[in-house]
XYZ file of C-alpha atoms in Angstrom:
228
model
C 0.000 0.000 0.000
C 2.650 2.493 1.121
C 4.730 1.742 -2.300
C 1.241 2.551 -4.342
C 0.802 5.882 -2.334
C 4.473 6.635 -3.066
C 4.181 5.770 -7.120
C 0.681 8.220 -7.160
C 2.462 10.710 -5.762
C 5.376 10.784 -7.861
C 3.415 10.616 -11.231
C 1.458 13.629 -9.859
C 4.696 15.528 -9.228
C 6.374 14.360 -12.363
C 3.517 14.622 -15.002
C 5.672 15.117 -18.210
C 8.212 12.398 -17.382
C 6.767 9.930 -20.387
C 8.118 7.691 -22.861
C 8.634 10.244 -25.708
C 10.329 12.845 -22.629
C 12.811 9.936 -22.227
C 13.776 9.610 -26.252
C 14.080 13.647 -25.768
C 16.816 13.430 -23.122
C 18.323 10.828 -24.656
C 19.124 12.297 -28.051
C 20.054 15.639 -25.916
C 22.610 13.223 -23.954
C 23.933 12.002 -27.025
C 24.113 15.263 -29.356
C 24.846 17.437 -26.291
C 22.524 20.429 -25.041
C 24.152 23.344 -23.606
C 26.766 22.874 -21.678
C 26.962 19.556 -22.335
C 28.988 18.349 -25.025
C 28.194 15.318 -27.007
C 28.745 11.986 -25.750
C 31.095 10.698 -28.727
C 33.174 14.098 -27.688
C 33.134 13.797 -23.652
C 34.159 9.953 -24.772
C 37.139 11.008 -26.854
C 38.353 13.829 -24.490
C 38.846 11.015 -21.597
C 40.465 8.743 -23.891
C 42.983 11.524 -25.135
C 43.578 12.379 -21.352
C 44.022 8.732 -20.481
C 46.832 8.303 -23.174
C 44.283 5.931 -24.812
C 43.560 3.913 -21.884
C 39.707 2.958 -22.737
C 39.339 1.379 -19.328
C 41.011 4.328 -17.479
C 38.928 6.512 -19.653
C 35.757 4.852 -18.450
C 36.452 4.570 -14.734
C 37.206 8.667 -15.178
C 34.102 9.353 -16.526
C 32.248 7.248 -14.336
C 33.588 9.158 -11.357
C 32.618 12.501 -13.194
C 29.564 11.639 -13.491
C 28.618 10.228 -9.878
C 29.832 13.071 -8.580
C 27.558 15.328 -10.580
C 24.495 13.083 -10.361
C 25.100 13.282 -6.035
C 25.447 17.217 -6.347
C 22.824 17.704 -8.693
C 20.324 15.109 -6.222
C 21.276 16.890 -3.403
C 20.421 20.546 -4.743
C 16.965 19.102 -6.361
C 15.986 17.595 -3.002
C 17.169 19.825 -0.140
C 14.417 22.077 -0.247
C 12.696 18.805 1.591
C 8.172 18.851 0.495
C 8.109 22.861 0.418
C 10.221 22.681 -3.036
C 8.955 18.995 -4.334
C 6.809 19.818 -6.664
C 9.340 22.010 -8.880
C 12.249 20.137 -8.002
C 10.773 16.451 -8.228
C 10.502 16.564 -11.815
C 13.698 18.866 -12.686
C 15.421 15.749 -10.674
C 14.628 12.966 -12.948
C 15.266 15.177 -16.229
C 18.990 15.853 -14.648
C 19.996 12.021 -13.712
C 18.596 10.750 -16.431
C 20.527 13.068 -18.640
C 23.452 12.826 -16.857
C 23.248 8.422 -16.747
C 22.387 8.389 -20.730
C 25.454 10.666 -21.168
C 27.848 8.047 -19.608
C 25.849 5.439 -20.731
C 26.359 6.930 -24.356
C 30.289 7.719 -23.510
C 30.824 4.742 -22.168
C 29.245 2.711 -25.393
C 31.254 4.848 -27.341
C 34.519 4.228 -26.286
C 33.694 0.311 -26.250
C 33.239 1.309 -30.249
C 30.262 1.408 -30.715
C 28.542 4.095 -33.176
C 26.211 6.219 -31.470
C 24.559 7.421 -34.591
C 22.829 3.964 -35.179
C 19.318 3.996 -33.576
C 20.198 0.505 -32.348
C 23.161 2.097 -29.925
C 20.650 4.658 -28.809
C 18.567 2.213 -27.494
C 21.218 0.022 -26.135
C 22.167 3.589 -24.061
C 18.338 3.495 -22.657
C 19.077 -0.355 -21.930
C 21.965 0.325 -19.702
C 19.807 2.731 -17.314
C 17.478 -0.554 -16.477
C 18.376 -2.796 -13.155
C 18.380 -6.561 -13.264
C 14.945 -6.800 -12.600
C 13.641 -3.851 -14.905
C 15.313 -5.786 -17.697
C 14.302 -9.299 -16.683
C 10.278 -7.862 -17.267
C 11.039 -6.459 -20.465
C 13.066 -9.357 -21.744
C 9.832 -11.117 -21.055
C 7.370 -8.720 -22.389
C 9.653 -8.577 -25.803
C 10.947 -11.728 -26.390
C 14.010 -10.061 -26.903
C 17.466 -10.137 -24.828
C 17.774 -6.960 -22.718
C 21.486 -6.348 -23.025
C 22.990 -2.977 -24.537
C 25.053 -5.760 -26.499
C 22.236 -7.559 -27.982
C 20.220 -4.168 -28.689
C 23.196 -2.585 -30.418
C 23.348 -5.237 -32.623
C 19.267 -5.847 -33.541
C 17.554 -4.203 -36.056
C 15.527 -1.282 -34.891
C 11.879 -1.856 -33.670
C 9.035 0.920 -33.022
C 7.203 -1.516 -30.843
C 10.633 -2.687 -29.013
C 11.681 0.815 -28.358
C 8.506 2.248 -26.747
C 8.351 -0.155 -24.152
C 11.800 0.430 -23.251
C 11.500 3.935 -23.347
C 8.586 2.996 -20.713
C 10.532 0.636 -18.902
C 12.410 3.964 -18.191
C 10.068 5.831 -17.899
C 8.773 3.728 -14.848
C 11.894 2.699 -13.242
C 12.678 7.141 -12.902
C 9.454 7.683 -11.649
C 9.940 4.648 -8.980
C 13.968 6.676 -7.934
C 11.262 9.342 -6.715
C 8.686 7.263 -4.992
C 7.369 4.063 -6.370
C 7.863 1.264 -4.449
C 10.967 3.172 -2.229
C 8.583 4.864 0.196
C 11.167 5.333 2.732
C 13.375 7.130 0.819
C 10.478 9.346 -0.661
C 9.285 10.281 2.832
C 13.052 11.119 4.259
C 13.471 13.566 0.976
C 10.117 15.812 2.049
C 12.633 16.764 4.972
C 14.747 19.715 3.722
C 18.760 19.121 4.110
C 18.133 14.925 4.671
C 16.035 15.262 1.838
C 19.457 16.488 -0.011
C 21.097 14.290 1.140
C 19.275 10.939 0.472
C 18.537 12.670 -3.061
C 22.234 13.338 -3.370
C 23.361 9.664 -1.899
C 20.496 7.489 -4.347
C 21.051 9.437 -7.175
C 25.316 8.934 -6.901
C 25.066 5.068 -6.317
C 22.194 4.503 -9.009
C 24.750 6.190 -11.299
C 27.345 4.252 -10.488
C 25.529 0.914 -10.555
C 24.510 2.496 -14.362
C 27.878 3.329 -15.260
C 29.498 -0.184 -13.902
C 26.433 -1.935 -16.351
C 27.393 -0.169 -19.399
C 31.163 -0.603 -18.644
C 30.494 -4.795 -18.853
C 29.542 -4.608 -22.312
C 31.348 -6.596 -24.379
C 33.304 -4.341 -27.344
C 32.041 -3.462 -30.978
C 32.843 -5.739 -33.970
C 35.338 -2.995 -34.986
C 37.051 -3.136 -30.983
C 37.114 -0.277 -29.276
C 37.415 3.818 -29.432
C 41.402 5.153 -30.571
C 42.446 8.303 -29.568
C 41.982 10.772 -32.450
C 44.542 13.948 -32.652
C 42.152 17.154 -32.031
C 41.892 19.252 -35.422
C 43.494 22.270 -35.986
């Protein structure tokens, strides 16, 4: 009961979190969108800075980016239930841009073209958990691994209910079925702070998922001189 209350609440708070608000961010994480530069260029600026280490490259990025997703979780959320309604939704737009963006740097430097539709939806696959991808994998037919989606040809049908998968497992990082966690961030400062903590660790877990995948056919991401 309390993890229904929490998911009603949530998709109150976070109304234009849907599927096609997911494909958005995700082509923003990938192209780049203000600040943020494009995945394929954050990917190459760690390898350069790595000496061509991709692995090296990949654990720097990852740390980047946890460290972001923690500050960004604890800004969004320290305003505890006052502040929830703005901040809720600004939350899940700002991890799940930041955890496509590694996903999508992290694919790339494994060598794997991020301009194929198939590696855009083998970035989305990366920000399901175990379980997330288990139910889809059984819903689809299909095997839920960025690997496996890289390499298939393109479905509509296949790509909205992972974009929905997504869709549900954000909404459930800001209530869903985690009721405890929703209740301690409607206190301002712990709400920061277990904001800041969940979002840094479901990063992580993200970023260590995509870094398992197995490389491209064509191996992995060289360093390539910048031009003058």
């Amino acid at each position: 009961m309390a993890g229904s209350i929490g998911g009603e609440v949530a998709k109150r708070m976070a109304p234009a979190i849907t599927g096609s608000a997911v494909r958005d961010v995700l082509e923003r994480a990938i192209d780049g969108v203000g600040p943020v530069p494009s995945a394929a260029q954050s990917g190459d600026n760690a390898l350069r800075r790595a000496g061509g280490n991709v692995d090296q490259a990949i654990d720097t990025l990852i740390g980047q980016h946890v460290k972001m997703a923690g500050a960004q979780g604890f800004l969004t959320n320290v305003g505890g239930l006052l502040t929830m309604a703005l901040t809720v939704p600004a939350n899940i737009a700002a991890v799940s841009l930041l955890q496509c963006h590694l996903s999508a740097t992290i694919l790339h430097l494994r060598g794997y073209d991020l301009a194929s539709p198939s590696v855009r939806d083998a970035v989305l696959v990366c920000l399901l958990d175990g379980d997330a991808r288990k139910a889809l994998s059984k819903s689809t037919k299909l095997t839920m691994s960025a690997a496996a989606l890289a390499t298939a040809v393109p479905d509509q049908a296949v790509q909205a209910e992972l974009a929905k998968a997504v869709t549900g497992q954000l909404l459930a990082m800001s209530g869903g079925k985690q009721m405890a966690k929703f209740v301690a961030r409607r206190i301002p400062v712990l709400g920061g702070a277990v904001g800041g903590i969940g979002d840094a660790f479901s990063t992580r877990r993200i970023g260590r998922d995509a870094a398992r995948t197995p490389l491209a056919p064509t191996g992995p991401r060289r360093v390539v001189a910048r031009s003058r």
